[in-house]
């Protein structure tokens, strides 16, 4: 066969490619033989700025409002809403100055949207009293699905804090108790941190019925169900040992911040805060009896947003210190 033959030259070129591939495989440890799998691109969060994300979950797409860490840091603060959590935004963003307070801090603020009357828990089944079609699985979302999604933006899955108001306050302590690998700080502002206190399950039932006709039995079952104790931060206090904690509540006495809310709302907020204050004191006594450090503040105020804005401001330096953010 003559080398000048076009067909022969083609075969020689193919042979040369094969030889080159073999040599490259030898030189680079076989890298040419086994190609690396194609991975989804990793998105990087900007340094600072606000964004609204849509996060896949077992409950369907969940909107999450985010303020990115000012200097591109990896730590995050999860901020949980109250019982009335709207479907289109987190009330911390609309009703407080939290975005401004943390704007210069190197921590990403994470505001899940939704969870109306959910207590941010994994429910047994959809509520049987209001036509709900999807079973709430908020604990799974906040501790598995959302952290995995945020990790694509460089957000840590382990160096996080969690706080919440009212419904979100007790939930924040519960999530931190059962997921110590994720959270390094927990805070509750006017939270119901002792739901197994005698007959308080009925108060929870009444609140959830009033706020969306939700049935508490579909959430945690009857009062004898172990789910109630699992979601009671006072009962689970031992699991919080060694975790920086901040619990605040008002004494139910209204002040100037209550004026815009009117008399009817203020009276309701006074009663709710009296319960939150009692629960905070019970938690404080329980923690003290176990030798668990926790800062518990009881001050003037009712069950409403201006006081929770003050509380997160008080908690801010504790949060930053726990996360190692400077």
Short mmCIF file of N, CA and C in Angstrom, two decimals, residues 13-185:
data_model
loop_
_atom_site.label_atom_id
_atom_site.label_comp_id
_atom_site.label_asym_id
_atom_site.label_seq_id
_atom_site.Cartn_x
_atom_site.Cartn_y
_atom_site.Cartn_z
N UNK A 13 -3.99 8.75 9.42
CA UNK A 13 -4.39 9.82 10.34
C UNK A 13 -5.22 9.27 11.48
N UNK A 14 -6.15 8.37 11.21
CA UNK A 14 -6.96 7.76 12.26
C UNK A 14 -6.09 6.97 13.23
N UNK A 15 -5.08 6.27 12.65
CA UNK A 15 -4.17 5.50 13.50
C UNK A 15 -3.39 6.43 14.43
N UNK A 16 -2.96 7.59 13.85
CA UNK A 16 -2.22 8.55 14.66
C UNK A 16 -3.04 9.10 15.80
N UNK A 17 -4.35 9.35 15.56
CA UNK A 17 -5.23 9.85 16.63
C UNK A 17 -5.34 8.83 17.75
N UNK A 18 -5.49 7.56 17.39
CA UNK A 18 -5.59 6.50 18.40
C UNK A 18 -4.32 6.42 19.22
N UNK A 19 -3.15 6.47 18.55
CA UNK A 19 -1.87 6.42 19.26
C UNK A 19 -1.74 7.60 20.22
N UNK A 20 -2.11 8.79 19.73
CA UNK A 20 -2.03 9.98 20.59
C UNK A 20 -2.91 9.84 21.81
N UNK A 21 -4.10 9.28 21.64
CA UNK A 21 -5.01 9.09 22.77
C UNK A 21 -4.42 8.14 23.79
N UNK A 22 -3.77 7.07 23.29
CA UNK A 22 -3.17 6.10 24.21
C UNK A 22 -2.04 6.75 24.99
N UNK A 23 -1.21 7.55 24.30
CA UNK A 23 -0.10 8.22 24.98
C UNK A 23 -0.62 9.20 26.03
N UNK A 24 -1.67 9.98 25.69
CA UNK A 24 -2.23 10.92 26.66
C UNK A 24 -2.79 10.20 27.86
N UNK A 25 -3.44 9.07 27.63
CA UNK A 25 -4.00 8.29 28.73
C UNK A 25 -2.89 7.81 29.65
N UNK A 26 -1.74 7.45 29.07
CA UNK A 26 -0.62 6.99 29.87
C UNK A 26 -0.02 8.13 30.68
N UNK A 27 0.16 9.29 30.02
CA UNK A 27 0.79 10.41 30.69
C UNK A 27 -0.08 10.97 31.82
N UNK A 28 -1.40 10.99 31.64
CA UNK A 28 -2.28 11.66 32.61
C UNK A 28 -3.14 10.68 33.40
N UNK A 29 -2.63 9.49 33.60
CA UNK A 29 -3.31 8.55 34.50
C UNK A 29 -4.64 8.09 34.01
N UNK A 30 -4.84 8.02 32.68
CA UNK A 30 -6.10 7.49 32.17
C UNK A 30 -7.21 8.50 32.11
N UNK A 31 -6.89 9.79 32.24
CA UNK A 31 -7.95 10.80 32.26
C UNK A 31 -8.73 10.82 30.97
N UNK A 32 -8.11 10.44 29.87
CA UNK A 32 -8.81 10.46 28.59
C UNK A 32 -9.77 9.28 28.47
N UNK A 33 -9.46 8.20 29.17
CA UNK A 33 -10.27 6.99 29.06
C UNK A 33 -11.62 7.17 29.74
N UNK A 34 -11.61 7.76 30.97
CA UNK A 34 -12.85 7.93 31.74
C UNK A 34 -13.14 9.41 31.89
N UNK A 35 -14.04 9.92 31.11
CA UNK A 35 -14.37 11.34 31.17
C UNK A 35 -15.13 11.66 32.45
N UNK A 36 -14.89 12.86 33.03
CA UNK A 36 -15.58 13.28 34.25
C UNK A 36 -17.05 13.51 33.95
N UNK A 37 -17.95 13.20 34.92
CA UNK A 37 -19.38 13.42 34.69
C UNK A 37 -19.69 14.91 34.57
N UNK A 38 -20.69 15.21 33.78
CA UNK A 38 -21.11 16.59 33.62
C UNK A 38 -21.93 16.99 34.84
N UNK A 39 -21.57 18.09 35.48
CA UNK A 39 -22.28 18.54 36.69
C UNK A 39 -23.04 19.83 36.40
N UNK A 40 -24.09 20.04 37.18
CA UNK A 40 -24.85 21.28 37.04
C UNK A 40 -23.95 22.45 37.42
N UNK A 41 -24.04 23.56 36.72
CA UNK A 41 -23.19 24.70 37.04
C UNK A 41 -23.49 25.22 38.45
N UNK A 42 -22.43 25.62 39.14
CA UNK A 42 -22.58 26.17 40.47
C UNK A 42 -22.75 27.68 40.34
N UNK A 43 -23.86 28.19 40.84
CA UNK A 43 -24.10 29.62 40.81
C UNK A 43 -23.41 30.26 42.00
N UNK A 44 -22.95 31.47 41.83
CA UNK A 44 -22.28 32.18 42.90
C UNK A 44 -23.09 33.40 43.29
N UNK A 45 -23.30 33.56 44.58
CA UNK A 45 -24.06 34.69 45.06
C UNK A 45 -23.25 35.97 44.92
N UNK A 46 -23.91 37.06 44.62
CA UNK A 46 -23.19 38.34 44.59
C UNK A 46 -22.85 38.78 46.01
N UNK A 47 -21.94 39.70 46.12
CA UNK A 47 -21.63 40.28 47.43
C UNK A 47 -22.65 41.38 47.70
N UNK A 48 -23.60 41.07 48.55
CA UNK A 48 -24.67 42.00 48.84
C UNK A 48 -25.77 41.94 47.80
N UNK A 49 -26.86 42.65 48.08
CA UNK A 49 -27.97 42.68 47.14
C UNK A 49 -29.10 41.75 47.55
N UNK A 50 -30.24 41.98 46.95
CA UNK A 50 -31.48 41.27 47.28
C UNK A 50 -31.93 40.46 46.06
N UNK A 51 -32.50 39.27 46.33
CA UNK A 51 -32.96 38.43 45.23
C UNK A 51 -34.13 37.57 45.71
N UNK A 52 -35.02 37.23 44.80
CA UNK A 52 -36.11 36.31 45.10
C UNK A 52 -35.89 35.03 44.33
N UNK A 53 -35.77 33.93 45.05
CA UNK A 53 -35.49 32.63 44.46
C UNK A 53 -36.76 31.77 44.47
N UNK A 54 -36.83 30.82 43.58
CA UNK A 54 -37.88 29.82 43.60
C UNK A 54 -37.20 28.47 43.79
N UNK A 55 -37.52 27.80 44.89
CA UNK A 55 -36.79 26.61 45.31
C UNK A 55 -37.69 25.39 45.17
N UNK A 56 -37.26 24.35 44.46
CA UNK A 56 -38.07 23.12 44.37
C UNK A 56 -38.18 22.45 45.73
N UNK A 57 -39.32 21.84 45.98
CA UNK A 57 -39.51 21.11 47.23
C UNK A 57 -40.58 20.05 47.04
N UNK A 58 -40.71 19.17 48.03
CA UNK A 58 -41.76 18.18 48.00
C UNK A 58 -43.14 18.78 48.11
N UNK A 59 -43.22 20.05 48.52
CA UNK A 59 -44.50 20.75 48.60
C UNK A 59 -44.80 21.53 47.33
N UNK A 60 -43.89 21.46 46.38
CA UNK A 60 -43.99 22.29 45.18
C UNK A 60 -42.99 23.43 45.28
N UNK A 61 -42.96 24.32 44.29
CA UNK A 61 -42.01 25.44 44.32
C UNK A 61 -42.29 26.37 45.50
N UNK A 62 -41.23 26.75 46.21
CA UNK A 62 -41.33 27.65 47.36
C UNK A 62 -40.51 28.90 47.06
N UNK A 63 -41.13 30.06 47.21
CA UNK A 63 -40.39 31.31 47.04
C UNK A 63 -39.57 31.58 48.29
N UNK A 64 -38.37 32.06 48.11
CA UNK A 64 -37.48 32.42 49.22
C UNK A 64 -36.87 33.78 48.90
N UNK A 65 -37.07 34.73 49.79
CA UNK A 65 -36.48 36.06 49.64
C UNK A 65 -35.11 36.04 50.32
N UNK A 66 -34.11 36.60 49.64
CA UNK A 66 -32.73 36.50 50.12
C UNK A 66 -32.05 37.86 50.03
N UNK A 67 -31.35 38.22 51.10
CA UNK A 67 -30.39 39.32 51.05
C UNK A 67 -29.01 38.70 51.22
N UNK A 68 -28.18 38.79 50.17
CA UNK A 68 -26.90 38.11 50.18
C UNK A 68 -25.91 38.78 51.13
N UNK A 69 -24.99 37.99 51.64
CA UNK A 69 -23.96 38.48 52.55
C UNK A 69 -23.20 39.63 51.90
N UNK A 70 -22.93 40.67 52.69
CA UNK A 70 -22.39 41.91 52.15
C UNK A 70 -21.07 41.72 51.43
N UNK A 71 -20.24 40.78 51.89
CA UNK A 71 -18.93 40.58 51.27
C UNK A 71 -18.76 39.17 50.72
N UNK A 72 -19.88 38.54 50.40
CA UNK A 72 -19.84 37.21 49.78
C UNK A 72 -19.54 36.09 50.75
N UNK A 73 -19.76 36.29 52.05
CA UNK A 73 -19.52 35.24 53.04
C UNK A 73 -20.49 34.09 52.90
N UNK A 74 -20.19 33.00 53.58
CA UNK A 74 -20.97 31.77 53.40
C UNK A 74 -22.01 31.51 54.48
N UNK A 75 -21.99 32.25 55.59
CA UNK A 75 -22.94 31.98 56.67
C UNK A 75 -24.32 32.54 56.34
N UNK A 76 -25.35 32.00 57.01
CA UNK A 76 -26.73 32.43 56.71
C UNK A 76 -27.55 32.49 57.98
N UNK A 77 -28.53 33.39 57.95
CA UNK A 77 -29.52 33.53 59.02
C UNK A 77 -30.90 33.25 58.42
N UNK A 78 -31.54 32.18 58.88
CA UNK A 78 -32.89 31.85 58.46
C UNK A 78 -33.86 32.62 59.36
N UNK A 79 -34.81 33.33 58.76
CA UNK A 79 -35.73 34.19 59.51
C UNK A 79 -37.16 33.73 59.22
N UNK A 80 -37.83 33.20 60.26
CA UNK A 80 -39.13 32.55 60.09
C UNK A 80 -40.27 33.49 60.45
N UNK A 81 -41.35 33.36 59.71
CA UNK A 81 -42.52 34.24 59.81
C UNK A 81 -43.45 33.79 60.95
N UNK A 82 -44.53 34.55 61.13
CA UNK A 82 -45.52 34.23 62.14
C UNK A 82 -46.67 33.41 61.57
N UNK A 83 -47.70 33.21 62.38
CA UNK A 83 -48.81 32.33 62.04
C UNK A 83 -49.52 32.75 60.76
N UNK A 84 -49.58 34.05 60.51
CA UNK A 84 -50.30 34.57 59.35
C UNK A 84 -49.46 34.59 58.08
N UNK A 85 -48.33 33.95 58.08
CA UNK A 85 -47.38 34.00 56.97
C UNK A 85 -48.08 34.10 55.61
N UNK A 86 -47.93 35.22 54.89
CA UNK A 86 -48.59 35.37 53.59
C UNK A 86 -48.00 34.43 52.54
N UNK A 87 -48.72 34.26 51.45
CA UNK A 87 -48.26 33.36 50.39
C UNK A 87 -47.30 34.04 49.42
N UNK A 88 -47.22 35.39 49.49
CA UNK A 88 -46.44 36.10 48.47
C UNK A 88 -45.22 36.84 49.01
N UNK A 89 -45.03 36.86 50.32
CA UNK A 89 -43.83 37.48 50.88
C UNK A 89 -43.69 37.07 52.34
N UNK A 90 -42.50 37.28 52.88
CA UNK A 90 -42.26 37.07 54.30
C UNK A 90 -42.45 38.41 55.01
N UNK A 91 -43.23 38.41 56.09
CA UNK A 91 -43.57 39.68 56.74
C UNK A 91 -42.38 40.37 57.39
N UNK A 92 -41.31 39.63 57.67
CA UNK A 92 -40.12 40.30 58.18
C UNK A 92 -39.63 41.34 57.17
N UNK A 93 -39.76 41.04 55.89
CA UNK A 93 -39.28 41.95 54.86
C UNK A 93 -40.18 43.17 54.73
N UNK A 94 -41.48 42.98 54.87
CA UNK A 94 -42.42 44.09 54.67
C UNK A 94 -42.70 44.88 55.94
N UNK A 95 -42.60 44.24 57.10
CA UNK A 95 -43.07 44.88 58.33
C UNK A 95 -41.96 45.28 59.29
N UNK A 96 -40.70 45.04 58.94
CA UNK A 96 -39.59 45.45 59.79
C UNK A 96 -38.46 46.03 58.93
N UNK A 97 -37.44 46.56 59.59
CA UNK A 97 -36.28 47.11 58.89
C UNK A 97 -35.11 46.13 58.89
N UNK A 98 -35.41 44.82 58.96
CA UNK A 98 -34.36 43.81 59.11
C UNK A 98 -33.36 43.84 57.95
N UNK A 99 -33.81 44.11 56.73
CA UNK A 99 -32.89 44.16 55.60
C UNK A 99 -31.85 45.26 55.80
N UNK A 100 -32.31 46.40 56.27
CA UNK A 100 -31.40 47.53 56.50
C UNK A 100 -30.46 47.24 57.65
N UNK A 101 -30.97 46.61 58.70
CA UNK A 101 -30.15 46.33 59.89
C UNK A 101 -28.95 45.45 59.55
N UNK A 102 -29.15 44.48 58.66
CA UNK A 102 -28.09 43.52 58.35
C UNK A 102 -27.40 43.82 57.01
N UNK A 103 -27.71 44.95 56.40
CA UNK A 103 -27.21 45.22 55.05
C UNK A 103 -25.68 45.22 54.98
N UNK A 104 -25.02 45.67 56.02
CA UNK A 104 -23.56 45.73 56.00
C UNK A 104 -22.87 44.51 56.56
N UNK A 105 -23.65 43.50 56.95
CA UNK A 105 -23.09 42.31 57.60
C UNK A 105 -22.83 41.20 56.60
N UNK A 106 -21.78 40.45 56.84
CA UNK A 106 -21.39 39.39 55.91
C UNK A 106 -22.13 38.09 56.22
N UNK A 107 -23.44 38.18 56.22
CA UNK A 107 -24.29 37.02 56.46
C UNK A 107 -25.50 37.11 55.54
N UNK A 108 -25.86 36.01 54.91
CA UNK A 108 -27.01 35.97 54.01
C UNK A 108 -28.29 35.79 54.82
N UNK A 109 -29.27 36.66 54.61
CA UNK A 109 -30.57 36.53 55.25
C UNK A 109 -31.49 35.72 54.36
N UNK A 110 -32.14 34.73 54.94
CA UNK A 110 -32.98 33.79 54.19
C UNK A 110 -34.40 33.87 54.74
N UNK A 111 -35.34 34.30 53.91
CA UNK A 111 -36.73 34.48 54.34
C UNK A 111 -37.63 33.53 53.56
N UNK A 112 -37.98 32.38 54.10
CA UNK A 112 -38.93 31.49 53.40
C UNK A 112 -40.30 32.17 53.32
N UNK A 113 -40.98 31.99 52.20
CA UNK A 113 -42.30 32.58 51.98
C UNK A 113 -43.35 31.48 52.08
N UNK A 114 -44.41 31.76 52.86
CA UNK A 114 -45.48 30.77 53.02
C UNK A 114 -45.38 30.07 54.36
N UNK A 115 -46.10 28.96 54.46
CA UNK A 115 -46.12 28.23 55.73
C UNK A 115 -47.22 28.69 56.67
N UNK A 116 -48.26 29.27 56.12
CA UNK A 116 -49.41 29.74 56.89
C UNK A 116 -49.87 28.68 57.89
N UNK A 117 -49.83 29.01 59.17
CA UNK A 117 -50.29 28.11 60.25
C UNK A 117 -49.59 26.74 60.24
N UNK A 118 -48.37 26.70 59.76
CA UNK A 118 -47.68 25.41 59.62
C UNK A 118 -46.82 25.03 60.81
N UNK A 119 -46.42 26.01 61.62
CA UNK A 119 -45.42 25.84 62.67
C UNK A 119 -44.11 25.29 62.10
N UNK A 120 -43.93 25.47 60.80
CA UNK A 120 -42.71 25.04 60.09
C UNK A 120 -42.35 23.59 60.42
N UNK A 121 -43.38 22.76 60.51
CA UNK A 121 -43.21 21.35 60.88
C UNK A 121 -43.51 20.44 59.69
N UNK A 122 -43.11 19.21 59.82
CA UNK A 122 -43.55 18.15 58.91
C UNK A 122 -44.85 17.58 59.46
N UNK A 123 -45.94 17.79 58.75
CA UNK A 123 -47.25 17.35 59.20
C UNK A 123 -47.47 15.87 58.88
N UNK A 124 -48.44 15.29 59.56
CA UNK A 124 -48.83 13.92 59.25
C UNK A 124 -49.56 13.82 57.91
N UNK A 125 -50.38 14.82 57.62
CA UNK A 125 -51.23 14.78 56.43
C UNK A 125 -51.78 16.19 56.18
N UNK A 126 -52.40 16.44 55.04
CA UNK A 126 -53.00 17.77 54.81
C UNK A 126 -54.12 18.03 55.82
N UNK A 127 -54.35 19.29 56.10
CA UNK A 127 -55.44 19.64 57.01
C UNK A 127 -56.77 19.15 56.42
N UNK A 128 -57.54 18.46 57.24
CA UNK A 128 -58.80 17.85 56.77
C UNK A 128 -59.98 18.81 56.84
N UNK A 129 -59.72 20.05 57.29
CA UNK A 129 -60.84 20.97 57.55
C UNK A 129 -60.89 22.17 56.63
N UNK A 130 -59.94 22.31 55.72
CA UNK A 130 -59.93 23.50 54.86
C UNK A 130 -59.59 23.20 53.40
N UNK A 131 -59.66 21.93 53.01
CA UNK A 131 -59.42 21.60 51.62
C UNK A 131 -57.96 21.61 51.20
N UNK A 132 -57.06 21.63 52.16
CA UNK A 132 -55.63 21.61 51.83
C UNK A 132 -55.30 20.32 51.05
N UNK A 133 -54.52 20.43 50.00
CA UNK A 133 -54.21 19.26 49.17
C UNK A 133 -52.78 18.75 49.36
N UNK A 134 -51.89 19.61 49.85
CA UNK A 134 -50.48 19.24 50.02
C UNK A 134 -50.14 19.12 51.50
N UNK A 135 -49.45 18.07 51.86
CA UNK A 135 -49.00 17.91 53.24
C UNK A 135 -47.82 18.83 53.50
N UNK A 136 -47.94 19.66 54.52
CA UNK A 136 -46.82 20.52 54.90
C UNK A 136 -45.60 19.66 55.26
N UNK A 137 -44.46 19.99 54.71
CA UNK A 137 -43.20 19.35 55.06
C UNK A 137 -42.13 20.43 55.20
N UNK A 138 -42.39 21.35 56.12
CA UNK A 138 -41.52 22.50 56.24
C UNK A 138 -40.19 22.18 56.91
N UNK A 139 -40.18 21.29 57.86
CA UNK A 139 -38.89 20.94 58.47
C UNK A 139 -37.97 20.32 57.42
N UNK A 140 -38.50 19.44 56.60
CA UNK A 140 -37.71 18.86 55.53
C UNK A 140 -37.20 19.94 54.58
N UNK A 141 -38.05 20.89 54.25
CA UNK A 141 -37.63 21.96 53.35
C UNK A 141 -36.51 22.79 53.95
N UNK A 142 -36.66 23.19 55.21
CA UNK A 142 -35.71 24.11 55.83
C UNK A 142 -34.39 23.45 56.21
N UNK A 143 -34.39 22.14 56.36
CA UNK A 143 -33.17 21.47 56.81
C UNK A 143 -32.54 20.56 55.76
N UNK A 144 -33.24 20.33 54.65
CA UNK A 144 -32.67 19.48 53.60
C UNK A 144 -32.72 20.18 52.23
N UNK A 145 -33.93 20.48 51.76
CA UNK A 145 -34.09 20.97 50.39
C UNK A 145 -33.52 22.38 50.20
N UNK A 146 -33.86 23.28 51.10
CA UNK A 146 -33.38 24.65 50.97
C UNK A 146 -31.87 24.76 51.18
N UNK A 147 -31.29 24.15 52.21
CA UNK A 147 -29.82 24.23 52.34
C UNK A 147 -29.08 23.66 51.13
N UNK A 148 -29.60 22.57 50.56
CA UNK A 148 -28.95 21.99 49.38
C UNK A 148 -29.02 22.97 48.21
N UNK A 149 -30.14 23.66 48.05
CA UNK A 149 -30.28 24.63 46.97
C UNK A 149 -29.34 25.82 47.19
N UNK A 150 -29.29 26.35 48.40
CA UNK A 150 -28.45 27.51 48.68
C UNK A 150 -26.96 27.19 48.60
N UNK A 151 -26.62 25.92 48.82
CA UNK A 151 -25.21 25.53 48.72
C UNK A 151 -24.67 25.79 47.32
N UNK A 152 -25.52 25.77 46.31
CA UNK A 152 -25.10 26.06 44.93
C UNK A 152 -24.65 27.51 44.78
N UNK A 153 -25.07 28.36 45.71
CA UNK A 153 -24.67 29.76 45.72
C UNK A 153 -23.51 30.01 46.68
N UNK A 154 -22.97 28.96 47.24
CA UNK A 154 -21.86 29.11 48.17
C UNK A 154 -22.26 29.33 49.61
N UNK A 155 -23.56 29.12 49.94
CA UNK A 155 -24.03 29.29 51.31
C UNK A 155 -23.76 28.01 52.09
N UNK A 156 -23.19 28.14 53.26
CA UNK A 156 -22.83 26.99 54.09
C UNK A 156 -24.08 26.21 54.52
N UNK A 157 -23.93 24.90 54.62
CA UNK A 157 -25.01 24.07 55.16
C UNK A 157 -24.87 23.87 56.66
N UNK A 158 -23.78 24.38 57.25
CA UNK A 158 -23.52 24.11 58.67
C UNK A 158 -23.33 25.36 59.51
N UNK A 159 -23.01 26.48 58.92
CA UNK A 159 -22.75 27.69 59.70
C UNK A 159 -23.92 28.66 59.58
N UNK A 160 -25.05 28.26 60.18
CA UNK A 160 -26.29 29.02 60.06
C UNK A 160 -26.87 29.35 61.43
N UNK A 161 -27.71 30.38 61.44
CA UNK A 161 -28.52 30.72 62.60
C UNK A 161 -29.98 30.69 62.18
N UNK A 162 -30.88 30.55 63.16
CA UNK A 162 -32.30 30.55 62.84
C UNK A 162 -33.06 31.29 63.94
N UNK A 163 -33.92 32.21 63.52
CA UNK A 163 -34.76 32.96 64.46
C UNK A 163 -36.16 33.04 63.87
N UNK A 164 -37.11 33.38 64.73
CA UNK A 164 -38.48 33.53 64.26
C UNK A 164 -39.33 34.26 65.26
N UNK A 165 -40.46 34.76 64.79
CA UNK A 165 -41.42 35.46 65.64
C UNK A 165 -42.68 34.65 65.78
N UNK A 166 -43.26 34.65 66.98
CA UNK A 166 -44.53 33.98 67.24
C UNK A 166 -44.44 32.50 66.84
N UNK A 167 -45.23 32.05 65.87
CA UNK A 167 -45.15 30.66 65.41
C UNK A 167 -43.72 30.29 65.04
N UNK A 168 -43.02 31.20 64.38
CA UNK A 168 -41.65 30.93 63.95
C UNK A 168 -40.65 30.88 65.09
N UNK A 169 -40.99 31.46 66.24
CA UNK A 169 -40.05 31.46 67.37
C UNK A 169 -39.86 30.08 67.96
N UNK A 170 -40.97 29.43 68.30
CA UNK A 170 -40.86 28.07 68.81
C UNK A 170 -40.28 27.14 67.77
N UNK A 171 -40.65 27.35 66.50
CA UNK A 171 -40.13 26.51 65.42
C UNK A 171 -38.62 26.67 65.29
N UNK A 172 -38.12 27.89 65.46
CA UNK A 172 -36.67 28.12 65.35
C UNK A 172 -35.91 27.29 66.39
N UNK A 173 -36.40 27.28 67.63
CA UNK A 173 -35.73 26.50 68.66
C UNK A 173 -35.85 25.01 68.39
N UNK A 174 -37.01 24.58 67.92
CA UNK A 174 -37.21 23.16 67.61
C UNK A 174 -36.28 22.71 66.49
N UNK A 175 -36.20 23.49 65.43
CA UNK A 175 -35.32 23.13 64.31
C UNK A 175 -33.86 23.06 64.77
N UNK A 176 -33.45 24.02 65.58
CA UNK A 176 -32.07 24.02 66.06
C UNK A 176 -31.80 22.83 66.97
N UNK A 177 -32.78 22.46 67.78
CA UNK A 177 -32.59 21.33 68.70
C UNK A 177 -32.36 20.03 67.95
N UNK A 178 -33.08 19.84 66.87
CA UNK A 178 -33.02 18.57 66.15
C UNK A 178 -32.04 18.58 64.97
N UNK A 179 -31.43 19.74 64.72
CA UNK A 179 -30.50 19.84 63.59
C UNK A 179 -29.29 20.67 64.02
N UNK A 180 -28.59 20.16 65.02
CA UNK A 180 -27.45 20.88 65.57
C UNK A 180 -26.30 20.99 64.56
N UNK A 181 -26.27 20.10 63.57
CA UNK A 181 -25.21 20.19 62.57
C UNK A 181 -25.41 21.37 61.63
N UNK A 182 -26.61 21.93 61.61
CA UNK A 182 -26.92 23.03 60.70
C UNK A 182 -26.86 24.39 61.37
N UNK A 183 -27.32 24.47 62.62
CA UNK A 183 -27.51 25.77 63.26
C UNK A 183 -26.55 25.98 64.43
N UNK A 184 -26.00 27.22 64.49
CA UNK A 184 -25.07 27.60 65.55
C UNK A 184 -25.66 28.65 66.49
N UNK A 185 -26.89 29.06 66.23
CA UNK A 185 -27.59 30.04 67.07
C UNK A 185 -29.08 29.87 66.82
#
